[in-house]
């Protein structure tokens, strides 16, 4: 019987040309204290890049939800140094929190971000969808 060396990590298929077709904003979130003893987010680092955004399978979602570490989306971008769990990915009005970042196949070509969907970004106009304030008369 021939012995084989055990494979310690999965081998991932690298994205095909054209699969990174979504324009996303990657930003580092830092919560700073406010005068009313709360916090508000600041984004000292942000950049736009092309990405592949894929929703996870129901099995992956269920297994990660049971450990309170829910992964809802995989986002693949070109490899970049320094992306940690302090970062968020914004696609349109959807915001995703990065849970883990993985170098695909240890090649430093692509980075797989395992993310949790946080929901939609709050409106900055302070009003409804047509820009009018909800509190004015």
Tab-separated table of C-alpha atoms in Angstrom:
chain	number	residue	atom	x	y	z
A	1	UNK	CA	0.000	0.000	0.000
A	2	UNK	CA	1.391	3.357	-1.040
A	3	UNK	CA	1.360	6.130	1.555
A	4	UNK	CA	0.333	9.621	0.441
A	5	UNK	CA	1.030	12.904	2.128
A	6	UNK	CA	-2.125	14.348	3.698
A	7	UNK	CA	-3.458	17.528	2.159
A	8	UNK	CA	-3.676	20.110	4.936
A	9	UNK	CA	-5.740	22.742	3.145
A	10	UNK	CA	-8.205	22.941	0.305
A	11	UNK	CA	-7.144	23.957	-3.182
A	12	UNK	CA	-9.412	26.681	-4.523
A	13	UNK	CA	-10.187	27.495	-8.126
A	14	UNK	CA	-8.954	30.977	-8.919
A	15	UNK	CA	-11.526	33.324	-10.482
A	16	UNK	CA	-11.797	33.293	-14.256
A	17	UNK	CA	-11.244	36.535	-16.174
A	18	UNK	CA	-14.348	38.700	-15.877
A	19	UNK	CA	-15.643	37.109	-12.656
A	20	UNK	CA	-14.538	40.081	-10.546
A	21	UNK	CA	-17.424	42.122	-11.958
A	22	UNK	CA	-18.839	44.014	-8.952
A	23	UNK	CA	-17.457	47.379	-7.906
A	24	UNK	CA	-17.181	47.482	-4.103
A	25	UNK	CA	-15.839	49.842	-1.464
A	26	UNK	CA	-13.582	48.313	1.181
A	27	UNK	CA	-13.214	50.444	4.284
A	28	UNK	CA	-11.703	50.133	7.737
A	29	UNK	CA	-14.191	50.898	10.499
A	30	UNK	CA	-12.986	52.574	13.681
A	31	UNK	CA	-15.535	53.442	16.382
A	32	UNK	CA	-14.708	56.706	18.138
A	33	UNK	CA	-16.347	58.069	21.308
A	34	UNK	CA	-18.907	60.846	21.104
A	35	UNK	CA	-19.903	63.521	23.599
A	36	UNK	CA	-23.084	61.647	24.597
A	37	UNK	CA	-21.057	58.594	25.796
A	38	UNK	CA	-21.814	56.670	22.621
A	39	UNK	CA	-19.706	55.885	19.599
A	40	UNK	CA	-19.789	56.751	15.936
A	41	UNK	CA	-17.915	55.080	13.089
A	42	UNK	CA	-15.037	56.664	11.221
A	43	UNK	CA	-13.445	55.244	8.086
A	44	UNK	CA	-9.763	56.275	7.947
A	45	UNK	CA	-8.905	53.789	5.168
A	46	UNK	CA	-11.133	53.152	2.159
A	47	UNK	CA	-10.630	52.139	-1.445
A	48	UNK	CA	-12.662	50.867	-4.390
A	49	UNK	CA	-11.898	47.583	-6.103
A	50	UNK	CA	-13.456	44.927	-8.331
A	51	UNK	CA	-14.863	41.866	-6.576
A	52	UNK	CA	-16.746	38.622	-7.008
A	53	UNK	CA	-19.630	38.424	-4.513
A	54	UNK	CA	-21.176	34.995	-3.853
A	55	UNK	CA	-23.783	34.027	-1.293
A	56	UNK	CA	-22.840	30.985	0.806
A	57	UNK	CA	-24.750	27.724	0.687
A	58	UNK	CA	-27.518	26.965	3.183
A	59	UNK	CA	-25.301	24.324	4.803
A	60	UNK	CA	-22.444	26.764	5.374
A	61	UNK	CA	-24.852	29.342	6.765
A	62	UNK	CA	-26.422	26.821	9.153
A	63	UNK	CA	-23.094	25.454	10.367
A	64	UNK	CA	-21.618	28.897	11.004
A	65	UNK	CA	-24.825	30.176	12.640
A	66	UNK	CA	-24.632	27.378	15.200
A	67	UNK	CA	-21.224	28.642	16.338
A	68	UNK	CA	-22.401	32.282	16.362
A	69	UNK	CA	-19.937	33.077	13.585
A	70	UNK	CA	-22.349	33.509	10.669
A	71	UNK	CA	-20.817	33.672	7.181
A	72	UNK	CA	-23.352	34.856	4.593
A	73	UNK	CA	-21.145	35.842	1.635
A	74	UNK	CA	-17.774	35.085	0.090
A	75	UNK	CA	-16.148	38.099	-1.552
A	76	UNK	CA	-13.084	37.565	-3.738
A	77	UNK	CA	-10.780	40.500	-4.521
A	78	UNK	CA	-7.242	40.905	-5.820
A	79	UNK	CA	-4.720	40.200	-3.064
A	80	UNK	CA	-4.024	43.086	-0.704
A	81	UNK	CA	-2.035	43.239	2.474
A	82	UNK	CA	-3.607	44.231	5.784
A	83	UNK	CA	-7.319	43.472	5.375
A	84	UNK	CA	-8.548	42.218	8.749
A	85	UNK	CA	-11.831	41.800	10.617
A	86	UNK	CA	-11.808	45.583	11.200
A	87	UNK	CA	-12.900	46.099	7.589
A	88	UNK	CA	-16.300	46.320	5.908
A	89	UNK	CA	-17.249	45.795	2.277
A	90	UNK	CA	-19.949	48.015	0.768
A	91	UNK	CA	-21.706	46.968	-2.439
A	92	UNK	CA	-24.417	49.429	-3.439
A	93	UNK	CA	-26.257	50.011	-0.170
A	94	UNK	CA	-25.411	46.575	1.327
A	95	UNK	CA	-22.739	46.418	4.023
A	96	UNK	CA	-20.776	43.264	4.875
A	97	UNK	CA	-18.455	42.800	7.870
A	98	UNK	CA	-15.252	40.864	7.137
A	99	UNK	CA	-14.928	37.885	9.487
A	100	UNK	CA	-11.833	36.289	7.929
A	101	UNK	CA	-9.506	36.970	5.034
A	102	UNK	CA	-7.756	34.088	3.260
A	103	UNK	CA	-5.020	34.078	0.631
A	104	UNK	CA	-6.351	31.703	-2.046
A	105	UNK	CA	-3.899	28.828	-2.526
A	106	UNK	CA	-1.154	30.892	-0.808
A	107	UNK	CA	-0.297	32.520	-4.146
A	108	UNK	CA	-0.819	36.193	-3.164
A	109	UNK	CA	-3.005	36.683	-6.212
A	110	UNK	CA	-6.525	36.688	-4.742
A	111	UNK	CA	-7.985	37.241	-1.288
A	112	UNK	CA	-11.143	35.446	-0.167
A	113	UNK	CA	-13.116	37.485	2.362
A	114	UNK	CA	-15.608	35.541	4.476
A	115	UNK	CA	-18.262	38.092	5.395
A	116	UNK	CA	-21.465	38.589	7.349
A	117	UNK	CA	-24.203	40.739	5.851
A	118	UNK	CA	-25.022	43.639	8.164
A	119	UNK	CA	-27.865	45.039	6.074
A	120	UNK	CA	-28.330	48.312	4.266
A	121	UNK	CA	-26.341	51.432	4.965
A	122	UNK	CA	-28.316	54.105	6.803
A	123	UNK	CA	-29.337	57.063	4.669
A	124	UNK	CA	-27.115	60.099	5.097
A	125	UNK	CA	-29.834	62.563	4.045
A	126	UNK	CA	-31.756	62.202	7.306
A	127	UNK	CA	-34.981	61.698	5.426
A	128	UNK	CA	-36.870	59.352	3.195
A	129	UNK	CA	-35.966	58.097	-0.279
A	130	UNK	CA	-36.863	61.367	-2.027
A	131	UNK	CA	-34.531	63.379	0.239
A	132	UNK	CA	-37.244	65.158	2.231
A	133	UNK	CA	-36.909	65.167	5.984
A	134	UNK	CA	-39.347	62.983	7.878
A	135	UNK	CA	-39.541	65.567	10.667
A	136	UNK	CA	-40.251	68.805	8.758
A	137	UNK	CA	-43.729	70.222	8.309
